[in-house]
XYZ file of C-alpha atoms in Angstrom:
458
model
C 140.032 118.706 88.430
C 139.487 121.451 91.006
C 140.448 125.101 90.952
C 144.010 126.001 91.957
C 144.563 127.280 95.490
C 147.932 129.005 94.924
C 148.021 132.568 96.236
C 150.658 135.292 96.107
C 151.036 139.044 96.383
C 152.245 141.458 93.742
C 154.044 144.762 94.291
C 153.186 147.212 91.518
C 154.983 150.373 90.450
C 153.019 153.501 89.686
C 151.228 153.253 86.331
C 152.609 155.348 83.485
C 151.361 156.219 80.036
C 153.322 154.961 77.035
C 152.750 157.026 73.900
C 153.755 156.246 70.295
C 157.507 156.616 69.766
C 156.858 159.040 66.882
C 154.166 161.709 66.512
C 151.003 160.521 64.791
C 148.204 162.565 63.199
C 145.223 163.723 65.220
C 142.053 162.298 63.683
C 138.700 160.727 64.484
C 138.356 157.078 63.455
C 134.838 155.617 63.691
C 134.458 152.035 64.859
C 132.371 149.657 62.782
C 128.734 148.950 63.545
C 129.834 145.480 64.668
C 132.536 146.913 66.978
C 130.421 149.326 68.974
C 127.454 147.147 69.959
C 126.672 147.133 73.675
C 127.947 143.581 74.205
C 131.470 144.601 73.135
C 131.748 147.537 75.520
C 134.002 145.887 78.066
C 137.670 144.966 78.545
C 138.866 141.475 77.711
C 141.933 140.191 79.534
C 144.760 137.753 78.950
C 147.745 136.263 80.745
C 151.050 135.055 79.239
C 153.633 133.253 81.391
C 157.338 132.947 80.476
C 160.205 131.029 82.010
C 163.643 132.479 82.619
C 165.777 132.424 79.492
C 169.544 132.204 80.333
C 170.517 133.907 77.084
C 168.531 136.964 78.210
C 170.380 137.409 81.520
C 170.823 141.078 82.231
C 167.837 142.116 80.121
C 164.763 143.375 81.892
C 161.587 142.060 80.199
C 159.599 145.058 81.428
C 162.024 147.495 79.780
C 162.199 145.476 76.546
C 158.406 145.259 76.272
C 157.847 148.892 77.234
C 160.255 150.111 74.526
C 158.682 147.777 71.960
C 155.228 149.005 72.990
C 156.107 152.601 72.106
C 157.274 151.382 68.684
C 154.177 149.218 68.176
C 151.920 152.196 68.880
C 153.435 153.988 65.907
C 151.626 151.425 63.754
C 148.653 150.836 66.067
C 148.286 154.492 67.061
C 144.480 154.377 67.539
C 145.161 152.263 70.660
C 146.850 155.324 72.199
C 143.698 157.392 71.786
C 140.378 157.540 73.628
C 136.837 156.488 72.755
C 134.160 159.142 72.395
C 130.423 158.521 71.991
C 128.599 160.536 69.366
C 124.951 160.728 68.266
C 122.986 157.454 68.200
C 125.589 155.890 70.540
C 128.158 155.750 67.737
C 131.696 155.202 69.057
C 134.737 156.848 67.495
C 138.399 156.777 68.454
C 139.870 160.205 69.002
C 143.522 159.685 68.114
C 145.010 161.912 70.785
C 148.254 159.988 71.291
C 147.756 160.139 75.067
C 149.083 156.613 75.403
C 148.313 153.257 76.984
C 148.786 152.284 80.631
C 151.953 150.354 81.507
C 152.863 148.944 84.924
C 155.950 147.104 86.162
C 155.523 144.689 89.064
C 157.269 142.060 91.187
C 155.866 138.793 92.577
C 157.502 136.452 95.096
C 156.526 133.348 93.149
C 158.129 131.198 90.434
C 156.680 129.554 87.333
C 157.245 126.130 88.930
C 155.075 127.117 91.918
C 151.994 127.121 89.713
C 152.280 123.485 88.644
C 150.865 122.180 85.366
C 147.227 122.121 86.482
C 147.227 125.785 87.567
C 148.281 127.091 84.146
C 144.716 127.483 82.923
C 141.825 129.912 83.188
C 140.765 131.265 85.553
C 144.429 132.027 86.235
C 145.407 132.149 89.936
C 145.336 135.681 91.360
C 144.730 137.101 87.898
C 143.546 140.451 89.253
C 146.994 140.912 90.793
C 148.575 140.366 87.366
C 146.396 142.844 85.479
C 146.539 146.644 85.653
C 143.900 148.359 87.671
C 141.396 150.343 85.613
C 141.527 154.110 85.288
C 138.774 156.501 84.317
C 135.019 156.488 84.782
C 134.340 152.757 84.923
C 133.027 152.671 81.349
C 134.811 152.412 78.011
C 134.795 156.061 76.901
C 137.254 158.795 77.848
C 139.758 156.358 79.358
C 142.745 154.268 78.171
C 142.009 151.530 75.642
C 144.904 149.250 76.584
C 146.521 148.254 79.896
C 149.704 146.174 80.135
C 151.429 144.863 83.253
C 154.748 142.995 83.241
C 155.331 141.116 86.501
C 158.847 139.811 87.173
C 158.976 136.464 88.997
C 161.397 135.126 91.574
C 162.762 132.537 89.121
C 163.724 135.099 86.486
C 160.627 134.493 84.398
C 157.782 136.951 84.031
C 154.045 137.263 83.445
C 152.569 139.565 80.816
C 149.032 140.718 81.612
C 146.816 142.612 79.194
C 143.417 144.302 79.317
C 142.081 145.704 76.063
C 138.834 147.382 75.114
C 136.886 144.768 73.134
C 135.351 147.363 70.823
C 138.830 147.894 69.356
C 139.810 144.306 68.557
C 138.574 140.724 68.714
C 140.802 137.763 69.661
C 142.492 137.472 66.217
C 142.992 141.237 66.234
C 144.571 141.197 69.697
C 146.833 138.346 68.622
C 147.927 140.300 65.568
C 148.885 143.218 67.815
C 150.694 141.018 70.360
C 152.672 139.218 67.661
C 153.695 142.602 66.257
C 154.740 143.687 69.756
C 156.783 140.486 70.071
C 158.475 141.025 66.712
C 159.514 144.546 67.707
C 160.713 143.326 71.113
C 162.918 140.793 69.285
C 164.474 143.530 67.169
C 162.353 143.706 64.012
C 162.243 147.069 62.244
C 158.495 146.837 61.647
C 155.611 144.385 62.098
C 155.470 141.653 59.469
C 151.707 142.292 59.080
C 150.911 146.019 58.850
C 147.651 146.869 60.652
C 144.618 147.891 58.617
C 141.724 149.948 60.026
C 138.991 149.860 57.297
C 136.164 149.558 59.853
C 133.637 150.853 57.306
C 133.672 147.386 55.699
C 131.486 146.159 58.564
C 129.128 149.121 58.727
C 125.364 149.061 58.204
C 123.900 149.843 54.828
C 122.485 153.298 54.149
C 119.627 153.004 54.819
C 119.843 149.888 57.031
C 117.935 146.868 55.749
C 117.483 143.885 58.080
C 117.039 140.760 55.952
C 117.631 138.011 58.524
C 116.111 136.940 61.827
C 118.408 137.779 64.757
C 117.262 135.860 67.855
C 120.686 136.385 69.436
C 119.600 139.938 70.326
C 116.115 139.025 71.548
C 114.951 137.599 74.888
C 114.140 133.868 74.882
C 110.550 132.722 74.998
C 109.405 133.025 78.581
C 111.177 136.260 79.497
C 114.533 137.918 80.041
C 115.243 136.809 83.622
C 117.536 133.894 84.453
C 117.342 131.995 87.762
C 121.171 132.006 87.920
C 121.138 135.749 88.530
C 119.538 135.264 91.945
C 122.192 132.814 93.196
C 124.627 134.412 95.705
C 128.241 134.290 94.451
C 129.313 132.212 97.472
C 126.882 129.482 96.385
C 128.467 129.137 92.947
C 130.982 126.354 92.267
C 133.671 126.636 89.595
C 135.048 123.394 88.210
C 137.126 122.877 85.067
C 136.310 119.868 82.861
C 138.954 118.284 80.640
C 138.149 116.680 77.294
C 140.986 114.541 75.992
C 141.053 111.942 73.256
C 139.129 109.408 75.374
C 136.294 111.822 76.181
C 135.992 113.106 72.604
C 135.909 109.530 71.287
C 133.068 108.680 73.683
C 131.100 111.750 72.600
C 131.432 110.706 68.964
C 130.018 107.273 69.808
C 127.009 108.949 71.448
C 125.869 110.618 68.210
C 124.637 109.142 64.907
C 127.296 108.120 62.346
C 126.600 111.093 60.050
C 127.531 113.467 62.913
C 130.702 111.741 64.081
C 133.010 113.962 62.041
C 131.769 117.014 63.941
C 134.441 119.285 65.407
C 135.585 119.007 69.012
C 134.021 122.396 69.687
C 130.641 121.255 68.394
C 130.705 117.983 70.348
C 131.828 119.560 73.616
C 129.459 122.514 73.335
C 126.480 120.241 72.632
C 127.288 118.019 75.620
C 127.874 120.913 78.039
C 124.717 122.749 76.912
C 122.565 119.648 77.317
C 124.091 118.621 80.677
C 124.008 122.150 82.068
C 120.347 122.518 81.135
C 119.456 119.226 82.813
C 121.280 120.300 85.972
C 119.674 123.733 86.346
C 116.091 122.539 86.876
C 114.421 124.828 84.364
C 110.745 124.199 83.617
C 110.148 121.662 80.852
C 108.635 124.235 78.489
C 111.285 126.939 79.098
C 113.345 127.941 76.097
C 117.105 127.560 76.626
C 119.873 128.619 74.309
C 123.503 128.154 73.494
C 125.265 131.143 71.966
C 128.679 131.255 70.334
C 130.607 133.283 67.805
C 131.467 132.507 64.191
C 134.504 134.229 62.706
C 133.499 136.237 59.638
C 137.012 136.425 58.246
C 136.487 133.300 56.163
C 132.791 133.874 55.476
C 132.755 137.032 53.390
C 132.357 137.131 49.616
C 134.667 140.151 49.680
C 137.430 139.144 52.129
C 138.552 141.549 54.804
C 142.059 142.852 54.083
C 145.062 141.174 55.657
C 145.938 143.156 58.779
C 142.347 144.024 59.734
C 142.156 143.871 63.523
C 138.603 144.914 64.342
C 135.750 142.731 65.538
C 134.892 140.427 62.632
C 132.436 137.882 63.940
C 128.756 137.293 64.493
C 126.884 135.758 67.390
C 124.598 132.879 66.592
C 122.236 130.885 68.792
C 120.625 127.475 68.898
C 117.409 127.268 70.918
C 115.203 124.469 72.232
C 112.722 123.770 74.975
C 114.191 122.061 78.021
C 112.070 118.979 77.368
C 113.211 118.622 73.750
C 116.871 119.185 74.584
C 117.088 116.850 77.561
C 114.751 114.055 76.468
C 116.335 113.582 73.078
C 119.790 112.094 72.307
C 122.928 114.229 72.151
C 122.698 114.286 68.369
C 119.668 116.608 68.610
C 121.697 119.316 70.366
C 124.600 118.771 67.968
C 122.386 119.170 64.894
C 121.014 122.435 66.242
C 124.514 123.814 66.838
C 125.637 122.904 63.321
C 122.554 124.588 61.832
C 123.240 127.729 63.881
C 126.819 127.875 62.556
C 125.622 127.462 58.975
C 123.411 130.558 59.271
C 126.412 132.898 59.363
C 126.824 134.100 55.792
C 128.027 137.342 54.256
C 124.434 138.601 54.113
C 123.853 137.595 57.743
C 126.843 139.706 58.836
C 125.516 142.673 56.897
C 122.056 142.206 58.391
C 123.557 142.133 61.912
C 125.119 145.572 61.370
C 121.814 146.901 60.032
C 119.887 145.413 62.963
C 122.242 146.926 65.545
C 121.974 150.421 64.086
C 118.177 150.218 64.026
C 117.956 148.842 67.566
C 120.230 151.139 69.545
C 123.286 148.808 69.345
C 121.594 146.627 71.938
C 123.233 143.883 74.014
C 122.884 140.289 72.919
C 120.512 138.146 74.969
C 121.895 136.301 77.995
C 118.877 134.964 79.891
C 118.684 131.160 79.978
C 121.641 131.147 77.613
C 124.948 129.297 77.751
C 127.546 131.488 76.028
C 130.768 129.873 74.884
C 133.832 131.186 73.055
C 136.312 128.858 71.371
C 139.865 130.228 71.678
C 141.689 126.937 71.073
C 143.034 128.225 67.744
C 143.818 131.782 68.792
C 147.553 131.073 69.187
C 147.973 132.872 72.526
C 150.924 130.639 73.448
C 152.822 131.706 70.295
C 153.491 135.256 71.495
C 157.294 135.607 71.872
C 158.943 138.718 73.314
C 162.418 137.201 73.016
C 162.093 134.748 75.906
C 160.616 131.994 73.746
C 157.028 130.795 73.629
C 155.055 131.054 76.839
C 154.321 128.115 79.119
C 150.813 129.548 79.265
C 148.979 131.987 77.050
C 145.251 132.534 77.199
C 142.299 134.154 78.952
C 142.818 135.449 82.467
C 139.313 134.458 83.494
C 137.209 131.369 82.883
C 134.808 133.531 80.891
C 133.152 136.905 80.919
C 130.352 136.782 83.459
C 131.698 133.414 84.669
C 130.706 134.184 88.255
C 127.107 133.891 87.085
C 127.813 130.740 85.108
C 126.757 132.506 81.909
C 129.858 132.459 79.693
C 132.891 130.245 79.259
C 136.041 130.039 77.196
C 137.090 126.754 75.637
C 140.891 126.595 75.711
C 143.700 124.224 74.832
C 145.162 122.366 77.815
C 147.682 119.658 78.711
C 146.814 117.867 81.958
C 149.172 116.516 84.609
C 149.423 113.201 82.712
C 150.705 114.970 79.614
C 147.443 114.417 77.719
C 146.504 117.190 75.339
C 142.892 118.256 74.996
C 140.548 121.123 75.672
C 139.363 122.615 78.934
C 135.968 124.057 79.809
C 135.618 125.902 83.151
C 132.019 125.470 84.292
C 130.450 127.659 86.967
C 127.146 126.503 88.455
C 125.236 126.659 91.726
C 126.327 123.966 94.146
C 123.014 122.125 93.831
C 123.520 121.804 90.056
C 127.204 120.883 89.847
C 126.790 117.263 91.017
C 123.961 116.673 88.543
C 125.995 118.292 85.767
C 128.974 116.064 86.494
C 126.800 112.933 86.418
C 125.292 113.990 83.103
C 128.734 114.601 81.610
C 130.083 111.287 82.894
C 127.213 109.525 81.152
C 128.199 111.122 77.842
C 131.994 110.844 78.082
C 132.289 107.195 79.093
C 132.561 104.674 76.267
C 129.232 102.884 75.800
C 129.328 99.079 76.115
C 127.669 98.913 72.698
C 127.223 101.348 69.832
C 123.599 102.532 70.107
C 123.599 103.417 66.402
C 125.042 100.103 65.164
C 122.319 97.608 64.247
C 124.792 94.747 64.655
C 125.573 95.603 68.285
C 124.197 93.265 70.927
C 122.513 94.739 74.001
C 122.649 92.808 77.279
């Protein structure tokens, strides 16, 4: 499966600020000590694609969404404010009510022009479908939310969003978008009222680090990755599809006690191992896989319903190249499962304490494969009155994807109608062929079960 080659141009209107429909109080609202870490100080982006709905003839989706946005900001009024940085790099939202950026646009393209295989990240021409940034190039003193509604030739439209990641994680963004959809469909108020309560994920006073946090430290051997020296034109992006056949083969390549592992665990273990083998690291180099674990179901004291801040922790599995690549797939899988199990309520608290004591530092990225599972986020469920989208998900293949560092794992239905998950992989050209061979070896059904003593080898 290769990247889509569809191209098109978009004509944008002038950006305007949409403020809350009713006045809201001026106040300062501190972010949590999980929210304002360095690694969250960027804008995440998403794309939602909708077909023409005959029953909506005469209604302009841009106008409907813009009006609903003003109503939604009455409830989510911090989004209409601006971030300020205080002492010790602490971020707070100044609730000024200035508004969020909204742009209307037109594109001479139809939903059908994309074809089934193009409706995936990285989305074709995604920069044309997302608002251009305003401000100083950082995350402070500039809008927190950008929305662009692009009308299509067929009567459908594309909804593009950029949002400051310090404000909300994926479940939080989905909560906001579903509220926006409810208001666009005529609801009087969101069904789930938003809750701020960021202090629930603050550091202790005084901070007390009780856990080891390798996710914020450089791997053994240094903090430089050979990928960073590869020119962008020498990188190859290729999406890999994992359907029922591929997942079944991966299960057969691990010991019986690991065969009930999740799809995310199996796919992540196989990609990490194959990617490492392809990149020609030294045998004694330490390599890592890093992913997030949602804290919403991990806390002894649950976060309140409606909380939309960042509520997750990074965790890492680490191994030497020799150990990872010379041992069976089950070794990588075991390490990933152990890394997931480390995320407890105390671990989350220790993360906040660690960040405050260490300048809210960025998580480590050298010699690290970073993956984010958004298969359960529900992006495709957002409905503004035109029904569920034909695509909903990340705009890009992953943050930092041009360097091959990070990827999203998304739901996908291929051209044959098979449902599965998709992993866009970005690697130097010299490594992509080796990676593909490694993956083919793991995702093809073995002639015999290597873990079945009754199997016969020929």
